[in-house]
Coordinates of C-alpha atoms in Angstrom, one line a residue:
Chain L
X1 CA 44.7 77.0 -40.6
X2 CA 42.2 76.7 -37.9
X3 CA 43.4 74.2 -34.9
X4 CA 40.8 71.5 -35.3
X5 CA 41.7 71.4 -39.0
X6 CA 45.6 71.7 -38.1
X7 CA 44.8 68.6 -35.3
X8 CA 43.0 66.8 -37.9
X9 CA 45.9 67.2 -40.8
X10 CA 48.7 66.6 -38.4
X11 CA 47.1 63.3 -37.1
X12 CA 45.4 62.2 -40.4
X13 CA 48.4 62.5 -42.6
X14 CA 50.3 59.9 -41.3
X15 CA 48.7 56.5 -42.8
X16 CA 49.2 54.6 -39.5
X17 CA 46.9 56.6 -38.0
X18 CA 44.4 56.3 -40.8
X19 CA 44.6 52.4 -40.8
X20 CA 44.2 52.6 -37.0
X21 CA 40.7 54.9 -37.1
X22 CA 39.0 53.1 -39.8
X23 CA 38.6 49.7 -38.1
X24 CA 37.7 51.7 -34.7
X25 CA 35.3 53.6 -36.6
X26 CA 33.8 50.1 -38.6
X27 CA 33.7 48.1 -35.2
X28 CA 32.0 50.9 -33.6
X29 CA 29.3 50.9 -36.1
X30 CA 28.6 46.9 -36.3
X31 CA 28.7 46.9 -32.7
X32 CA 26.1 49.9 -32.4
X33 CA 24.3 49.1 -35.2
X34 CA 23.9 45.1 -34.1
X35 CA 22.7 46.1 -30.3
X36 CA 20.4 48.3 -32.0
X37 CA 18.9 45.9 -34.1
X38 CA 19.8 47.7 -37.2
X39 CA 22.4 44.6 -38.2
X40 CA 21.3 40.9 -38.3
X41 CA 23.5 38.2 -39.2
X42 CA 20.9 35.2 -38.8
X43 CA 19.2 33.3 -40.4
X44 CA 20.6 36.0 -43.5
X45 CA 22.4 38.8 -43.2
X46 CA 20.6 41.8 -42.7
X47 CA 20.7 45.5 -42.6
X48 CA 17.2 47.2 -41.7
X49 CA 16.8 50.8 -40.3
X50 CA 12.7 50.9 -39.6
X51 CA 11.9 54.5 -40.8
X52 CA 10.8 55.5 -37.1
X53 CA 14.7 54.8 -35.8
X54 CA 16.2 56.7 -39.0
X55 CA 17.3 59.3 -36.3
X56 CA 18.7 56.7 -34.0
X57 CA 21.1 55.1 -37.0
X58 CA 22.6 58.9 -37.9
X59 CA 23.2 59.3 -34.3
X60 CA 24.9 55.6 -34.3
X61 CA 27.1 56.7 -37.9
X62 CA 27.7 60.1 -36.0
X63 CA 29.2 58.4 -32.5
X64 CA 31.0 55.6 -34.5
X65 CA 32.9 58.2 -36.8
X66 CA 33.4 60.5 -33.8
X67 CA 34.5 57.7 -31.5
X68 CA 37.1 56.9 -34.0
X69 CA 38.5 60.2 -34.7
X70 CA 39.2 61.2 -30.9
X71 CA 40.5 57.3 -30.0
X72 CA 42.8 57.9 -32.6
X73 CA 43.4 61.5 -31.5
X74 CA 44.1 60.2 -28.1
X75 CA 46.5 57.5 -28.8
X76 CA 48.4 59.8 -31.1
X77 CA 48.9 62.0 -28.0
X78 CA 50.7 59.5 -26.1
X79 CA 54.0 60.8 -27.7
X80 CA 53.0 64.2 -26.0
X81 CA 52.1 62.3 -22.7
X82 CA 48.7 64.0 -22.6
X83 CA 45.7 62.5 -20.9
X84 CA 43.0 60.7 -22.7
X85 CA 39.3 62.9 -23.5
X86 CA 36.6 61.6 -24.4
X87 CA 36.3 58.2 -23.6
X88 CA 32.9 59.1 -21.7
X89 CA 31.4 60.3 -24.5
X90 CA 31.7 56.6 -26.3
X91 CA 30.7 54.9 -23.4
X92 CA 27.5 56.5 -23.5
X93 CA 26.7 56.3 -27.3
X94 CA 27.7 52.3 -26.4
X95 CA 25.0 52.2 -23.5
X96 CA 22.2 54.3 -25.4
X97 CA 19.7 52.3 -26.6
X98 CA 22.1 49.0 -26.1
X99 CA 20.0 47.2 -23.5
X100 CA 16.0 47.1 -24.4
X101 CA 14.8 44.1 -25.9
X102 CA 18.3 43.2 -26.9
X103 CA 20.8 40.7 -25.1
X104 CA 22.3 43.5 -23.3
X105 CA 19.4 44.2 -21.7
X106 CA 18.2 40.7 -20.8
X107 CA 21.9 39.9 -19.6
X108 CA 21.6 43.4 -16.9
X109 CA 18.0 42.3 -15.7
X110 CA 18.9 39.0 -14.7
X111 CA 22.3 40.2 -13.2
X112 CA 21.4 42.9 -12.0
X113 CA 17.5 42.2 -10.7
X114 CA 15.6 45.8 -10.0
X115 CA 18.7 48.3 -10.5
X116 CA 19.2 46.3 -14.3
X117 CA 15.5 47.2 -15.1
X118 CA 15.7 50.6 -14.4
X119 CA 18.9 51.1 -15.9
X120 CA 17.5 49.3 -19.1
X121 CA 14.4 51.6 -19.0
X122 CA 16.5 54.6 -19.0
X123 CA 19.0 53.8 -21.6
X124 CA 16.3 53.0 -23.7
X125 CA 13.7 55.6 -23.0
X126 CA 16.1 57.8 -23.5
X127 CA 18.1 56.5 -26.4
X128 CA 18.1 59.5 -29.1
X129 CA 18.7 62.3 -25.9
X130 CA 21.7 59.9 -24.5
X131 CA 23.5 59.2 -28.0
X132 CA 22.7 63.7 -28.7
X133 CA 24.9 63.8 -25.0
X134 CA 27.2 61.4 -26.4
X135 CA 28.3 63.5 -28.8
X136 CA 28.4 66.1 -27.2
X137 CA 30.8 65.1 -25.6
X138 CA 32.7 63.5 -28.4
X139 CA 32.5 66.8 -29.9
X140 CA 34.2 68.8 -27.1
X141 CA 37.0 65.9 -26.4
X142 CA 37.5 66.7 -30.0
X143 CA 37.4 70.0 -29.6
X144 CA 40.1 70.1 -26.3
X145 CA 42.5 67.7 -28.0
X146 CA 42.7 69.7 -31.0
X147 CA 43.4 72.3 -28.9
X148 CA 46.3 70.3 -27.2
X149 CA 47.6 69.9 -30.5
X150 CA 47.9 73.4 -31.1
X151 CA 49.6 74.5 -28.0
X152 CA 52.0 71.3 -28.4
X153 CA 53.5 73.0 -32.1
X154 CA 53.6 76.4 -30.3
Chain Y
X1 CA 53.2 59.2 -15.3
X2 CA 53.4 58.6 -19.1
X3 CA 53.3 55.0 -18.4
X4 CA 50.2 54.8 -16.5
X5 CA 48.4 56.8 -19.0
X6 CA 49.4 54.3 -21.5
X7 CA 47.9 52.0 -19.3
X8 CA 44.6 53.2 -19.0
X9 CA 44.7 53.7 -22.8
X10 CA 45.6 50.2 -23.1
X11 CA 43.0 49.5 -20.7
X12 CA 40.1 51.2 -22.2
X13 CA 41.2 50.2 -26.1
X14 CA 40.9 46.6 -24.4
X15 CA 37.6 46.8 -23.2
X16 CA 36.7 48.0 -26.6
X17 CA 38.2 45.0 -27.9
X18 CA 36.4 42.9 -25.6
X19 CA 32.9 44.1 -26.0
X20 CA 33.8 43.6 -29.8
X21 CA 35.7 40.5 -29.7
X22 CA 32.4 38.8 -27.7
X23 CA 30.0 40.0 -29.8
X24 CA 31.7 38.6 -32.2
X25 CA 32.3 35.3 -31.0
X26 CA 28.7 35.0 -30.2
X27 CA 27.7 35.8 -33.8
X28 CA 29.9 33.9 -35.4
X29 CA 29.2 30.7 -33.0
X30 CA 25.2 31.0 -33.5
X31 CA 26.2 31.3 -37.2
X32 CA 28.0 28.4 -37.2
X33 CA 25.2 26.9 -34.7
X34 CA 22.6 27.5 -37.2
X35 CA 24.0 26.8 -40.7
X36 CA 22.5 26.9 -44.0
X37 CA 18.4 26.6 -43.1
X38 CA 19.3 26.9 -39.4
X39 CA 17.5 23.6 -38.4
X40 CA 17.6 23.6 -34.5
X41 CA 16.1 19.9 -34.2
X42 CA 13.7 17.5 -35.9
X43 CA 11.1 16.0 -33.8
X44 CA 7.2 15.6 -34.5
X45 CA 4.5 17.4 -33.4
X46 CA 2.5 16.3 -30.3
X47 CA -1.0 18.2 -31.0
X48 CA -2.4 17.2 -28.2
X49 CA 0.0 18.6 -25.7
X50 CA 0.5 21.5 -28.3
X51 CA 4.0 20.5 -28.3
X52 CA 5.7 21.6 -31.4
X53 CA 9.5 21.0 -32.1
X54 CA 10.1 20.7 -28.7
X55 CA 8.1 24.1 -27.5
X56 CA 5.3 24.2 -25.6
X57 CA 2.8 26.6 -26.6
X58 CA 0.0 24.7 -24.8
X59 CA -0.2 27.6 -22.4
X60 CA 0.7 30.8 -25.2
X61 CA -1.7 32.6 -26.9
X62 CA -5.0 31.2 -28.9
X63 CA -3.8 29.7 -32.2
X64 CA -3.7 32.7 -34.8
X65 CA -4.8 31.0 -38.5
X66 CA -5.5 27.5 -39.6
X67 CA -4.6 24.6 -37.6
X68 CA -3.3 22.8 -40.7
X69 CA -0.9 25.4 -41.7
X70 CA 2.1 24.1 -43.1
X71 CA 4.0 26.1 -41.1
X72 CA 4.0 27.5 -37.5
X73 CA 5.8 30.8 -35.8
X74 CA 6.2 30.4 -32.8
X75 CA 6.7 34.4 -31.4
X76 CA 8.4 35.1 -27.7
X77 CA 7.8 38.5 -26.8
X78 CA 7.8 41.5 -24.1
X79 CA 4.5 44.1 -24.5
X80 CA 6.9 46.8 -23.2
X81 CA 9.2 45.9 -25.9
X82 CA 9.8 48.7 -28.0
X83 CA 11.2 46.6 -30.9
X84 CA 8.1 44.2 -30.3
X85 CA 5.9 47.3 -30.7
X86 CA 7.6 48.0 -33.8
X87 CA 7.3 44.5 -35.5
X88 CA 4.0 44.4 -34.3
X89 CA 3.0 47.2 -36.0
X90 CA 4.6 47.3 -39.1
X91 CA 5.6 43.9 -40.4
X92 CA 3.2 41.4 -38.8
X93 CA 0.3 43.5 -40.8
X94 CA 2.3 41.9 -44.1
X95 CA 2.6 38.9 -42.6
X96 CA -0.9 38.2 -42.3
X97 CA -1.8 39.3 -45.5
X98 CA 0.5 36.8 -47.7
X99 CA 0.7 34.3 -45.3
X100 CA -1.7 33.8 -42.3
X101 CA -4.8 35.2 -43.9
X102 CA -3.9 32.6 -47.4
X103 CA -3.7 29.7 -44.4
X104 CA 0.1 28.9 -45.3
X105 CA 0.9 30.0 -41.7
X106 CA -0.4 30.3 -38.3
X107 CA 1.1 31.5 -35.3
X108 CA 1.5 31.4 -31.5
X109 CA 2.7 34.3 -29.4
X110 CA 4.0 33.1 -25.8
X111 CA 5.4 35.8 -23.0
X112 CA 8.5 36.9 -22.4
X113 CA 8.2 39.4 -20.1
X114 CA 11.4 40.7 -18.7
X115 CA 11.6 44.4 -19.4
X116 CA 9.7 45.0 -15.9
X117 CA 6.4 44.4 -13.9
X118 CA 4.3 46.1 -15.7
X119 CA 5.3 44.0 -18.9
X120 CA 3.9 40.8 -16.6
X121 CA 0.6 41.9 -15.1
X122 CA 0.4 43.2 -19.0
X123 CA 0.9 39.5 -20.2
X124 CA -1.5 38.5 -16.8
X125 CA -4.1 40.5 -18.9
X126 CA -4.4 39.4 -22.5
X127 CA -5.6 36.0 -21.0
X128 CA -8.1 38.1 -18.7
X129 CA -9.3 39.3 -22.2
X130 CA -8.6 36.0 -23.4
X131 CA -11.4 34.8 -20.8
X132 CA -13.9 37.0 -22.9
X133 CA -12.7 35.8 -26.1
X134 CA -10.6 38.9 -26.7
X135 CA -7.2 38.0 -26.6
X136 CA -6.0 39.2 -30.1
X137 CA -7.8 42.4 -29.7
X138 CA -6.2 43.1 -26.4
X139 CA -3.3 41.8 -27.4
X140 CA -3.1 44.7 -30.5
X141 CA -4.8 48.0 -28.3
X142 CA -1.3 47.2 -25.8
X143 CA 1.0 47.5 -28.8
X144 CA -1.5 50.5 -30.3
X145 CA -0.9 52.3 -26.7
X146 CA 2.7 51.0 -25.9
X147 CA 5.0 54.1 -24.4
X148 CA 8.2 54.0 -22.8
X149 CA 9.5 51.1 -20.3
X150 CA 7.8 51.4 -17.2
X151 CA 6.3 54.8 -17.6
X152 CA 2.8 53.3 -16.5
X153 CA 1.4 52.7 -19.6
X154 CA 0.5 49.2 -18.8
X155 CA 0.0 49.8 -15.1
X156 CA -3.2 48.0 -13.7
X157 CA -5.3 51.1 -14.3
X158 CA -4.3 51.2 -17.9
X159 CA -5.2 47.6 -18.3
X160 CA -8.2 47.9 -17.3
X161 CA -9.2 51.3 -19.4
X162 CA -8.0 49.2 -22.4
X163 CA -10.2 46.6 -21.7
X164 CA -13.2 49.1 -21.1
X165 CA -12.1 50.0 -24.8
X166 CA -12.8 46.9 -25.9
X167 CA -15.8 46.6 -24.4
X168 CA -15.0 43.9 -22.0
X169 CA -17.0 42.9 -18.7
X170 CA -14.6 45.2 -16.2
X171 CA -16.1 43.4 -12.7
X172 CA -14.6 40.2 -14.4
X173 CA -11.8 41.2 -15.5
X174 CA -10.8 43.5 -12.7
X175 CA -10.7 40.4 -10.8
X176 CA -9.0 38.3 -12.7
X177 CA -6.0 40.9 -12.5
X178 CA -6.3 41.2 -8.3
X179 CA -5.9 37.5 -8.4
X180 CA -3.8 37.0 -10.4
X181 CA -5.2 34.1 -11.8
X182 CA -2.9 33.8 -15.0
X183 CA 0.7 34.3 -13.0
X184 CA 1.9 30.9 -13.3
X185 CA 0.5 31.0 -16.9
X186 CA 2.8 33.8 -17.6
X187 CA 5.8 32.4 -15.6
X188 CA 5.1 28.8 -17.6
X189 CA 5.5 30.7 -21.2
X190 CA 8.6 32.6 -20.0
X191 CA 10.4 29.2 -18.7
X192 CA 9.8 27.6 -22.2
X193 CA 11.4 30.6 -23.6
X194 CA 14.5 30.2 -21.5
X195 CA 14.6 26.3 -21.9
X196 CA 14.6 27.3 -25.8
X197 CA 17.3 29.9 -25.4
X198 CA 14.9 33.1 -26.1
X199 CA 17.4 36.1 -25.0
X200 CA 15.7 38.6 -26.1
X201 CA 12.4 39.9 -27.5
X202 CA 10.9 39.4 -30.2
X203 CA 12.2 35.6 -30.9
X204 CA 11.1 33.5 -33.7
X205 CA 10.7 29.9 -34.2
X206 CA 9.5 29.3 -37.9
X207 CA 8.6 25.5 -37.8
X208 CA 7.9 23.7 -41.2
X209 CA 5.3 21.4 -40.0
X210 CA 5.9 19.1 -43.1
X211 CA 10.0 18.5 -42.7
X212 CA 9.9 19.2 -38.7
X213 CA 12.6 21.9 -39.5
X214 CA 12.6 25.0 -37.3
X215 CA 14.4 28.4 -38.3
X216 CA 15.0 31.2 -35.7
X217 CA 14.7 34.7 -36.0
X218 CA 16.3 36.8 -33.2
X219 CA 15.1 40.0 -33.7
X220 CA 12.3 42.7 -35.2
X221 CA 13.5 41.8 -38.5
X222 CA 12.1 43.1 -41.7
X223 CA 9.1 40.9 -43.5
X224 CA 11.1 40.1 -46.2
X225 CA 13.1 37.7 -44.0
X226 CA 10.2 36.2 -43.0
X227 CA 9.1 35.4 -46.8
X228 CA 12.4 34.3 -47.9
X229 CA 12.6 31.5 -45.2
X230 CA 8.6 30.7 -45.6
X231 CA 8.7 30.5 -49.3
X232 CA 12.1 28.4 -49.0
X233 CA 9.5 25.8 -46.3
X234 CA 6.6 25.5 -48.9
X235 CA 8.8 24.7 -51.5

């Protein structure tokens, strides 16, 4: 068995940790998916994915599920006192595309003045490259806790 | 050691929880704001401030359809706004057709620019256009040639190649962008957006002319929306 498959099994098996990724994972995406304007709940509730952000939405399904697994990874490793991976990589699929027209946006401009704009414009100019880092990152926290898991049973 | 890494977990895990936990406190408040039809307020129309429900649109965009409509939208929005853009482009094309053009609906659009400078002298020049009796026009070739946030797309030498596109008189429009004749204009639209609680772009007030009852529509959201709550008014 390889060690992200033995990581995956030894975390995944116990229910616990099941009922604890599932919500991450579902909270990640209705967060996501509302800053992106892929969610509205007003005046009806409303799921639209205009076919020019399809990309943007799998990246959004792909953070949220990835998100999930390493949070859950990482607080499963407490009982091993290891540190915690990957925490960067959410952050940024949060703050990719987040701001832009959206509330997020509006809220850093008039904070934030000049430096909000610009680092509106670039979380949104750069949305699909950012959320493509993002899990990345995700990926190799995955990756390098997995790997923790392996030495750990040695 | 162990218990300062649980710490920071506990930390970040609460952040998360934050972020969440307001978002969804804010959506469930507006929800519970804007029940059932979502009817903000009931007051009349004042045509001849070009006061509607409360909004001034006296200084927006020409009126868009008939003046007797029996309904209004009312659309804040950013030209930078890549969402806007979007809407613009795909569902307002629909709207048109079933609604504006069959003179159920008309419309307003009133700025909102926030995204940057360039989105403001932008906003400054659909009323140069406007001037020339090209506001719609100009208003669509921005969204045609909308690129990213503040890459200079809309930049003053931009603007005024658009409106070379569109066939305008340049000499007068060039300076009515140098002096910045429609500023205050553009300022005026963006305050009634804020006094109206516009947090983002594009907003939409859908006023029923007939019952005074206004529905609002946060968001680029799909056409369909937009007939379910119309159709719901003209019944």
């Amino acid at each position: 068995m390889n060690t992200q498959t033995y990581a995956l099994k030894l975390v995944f098996s116990n229910k616990m940790y099941l009922a604890i990724s599932i919500p991450i994972a579902i909270s990640m995406f209705i967060l996501l998916s509302y800053i992106s304007e892929f969610i509205f709940f007003e005046p009806y509730l409303t799921i639209y994915i205009p076919t020019a952000y399809i990309p943007s939405f799998i990246t959004i399904v792909i953070v949220s599920i990835l998100s999930s697994i390493v949070i859950t990874m990482n607080i499963f490793k407490l009982k091993a006192f290891r540190g915690v991976t990957g925490i960067t990589g959410s952050v940024i699929g949060v703050g990719a595309g987040a701001c832009g027209c959206g509330p997020v946006g509006f809220s850093l401009i008039s904070l934030l003045g000049t430096a909000g704009g610009t680092a509106t414009a670039f979380l949104t100019n750069y949305e699909l490259p950012l959320r493509l880092v993002s899990i990345a990152i995700l990926l190799y926290a995955y990756y390098t806790t997995a790997k923790s898991f392996k030495s750990c049973s040695v | 050691m162990a218990n300062r890494r649980f710490a920071l977990i506990a930390m970040i895990v609460g952040a998360i929880g934050v972020i969440i936990g307001g978002y969804s406190i804010a959506v469930v408040s507006n929800t519970m704001l804007t029940n059932e039809a979502n009817i903000i307020e009931e007051t009349n129309i004042d045509t001849n401030q070009l006061i509607i429900q409360g909004i001034d649109v006296s200084k927006g965009s020409p009126l868009l359809g008939d003046k007797d409509a029996p309904i209004t939208i009312i659309e804040f929005g950013d030209y930078q706004c890549p969402r806007c853009d979007q809407w613009y482009l795909n569902q307002r094309p629909i709207l048109e057709d079933k609604f504006i053009d069959t003179n159920n609906v008309n419309l307003y659009f009133l700025d909102f620019p926030f995204l940057g400078s360039d989105s403001f002298i932008a906003a400054e020049a659909t009323y140069c256009a406007e001037e020339q009796g090209k506001y719609w026009e100009y208003h669509g070739i921005l969204y045609e040639n909308q690129k990213g946030i503040n890459s200079g797309w809309a930049n003053k030498d931009n603007l005024i190649k658009f409106a070379e596109e569109l066939g305008l008189d340049i000499e007068s429009f060039k300076d009515c962008l140098d002096t910045g004749r429609y500023k205050d204009r553009v300022e005026y639209n963006k305050s009634i957006g804020l006094d109206n609680g516009v947090q983002r772009t594009p907003t939409f007030f859908i006023i029923d002319n007939i019952d005074n009852s206004v529905v609002k529509i946060v968001g680029a959201q799909p056409v369909e929306v937009f007939e379910k709550t119309i159709n719901a008014m003209l019944k």
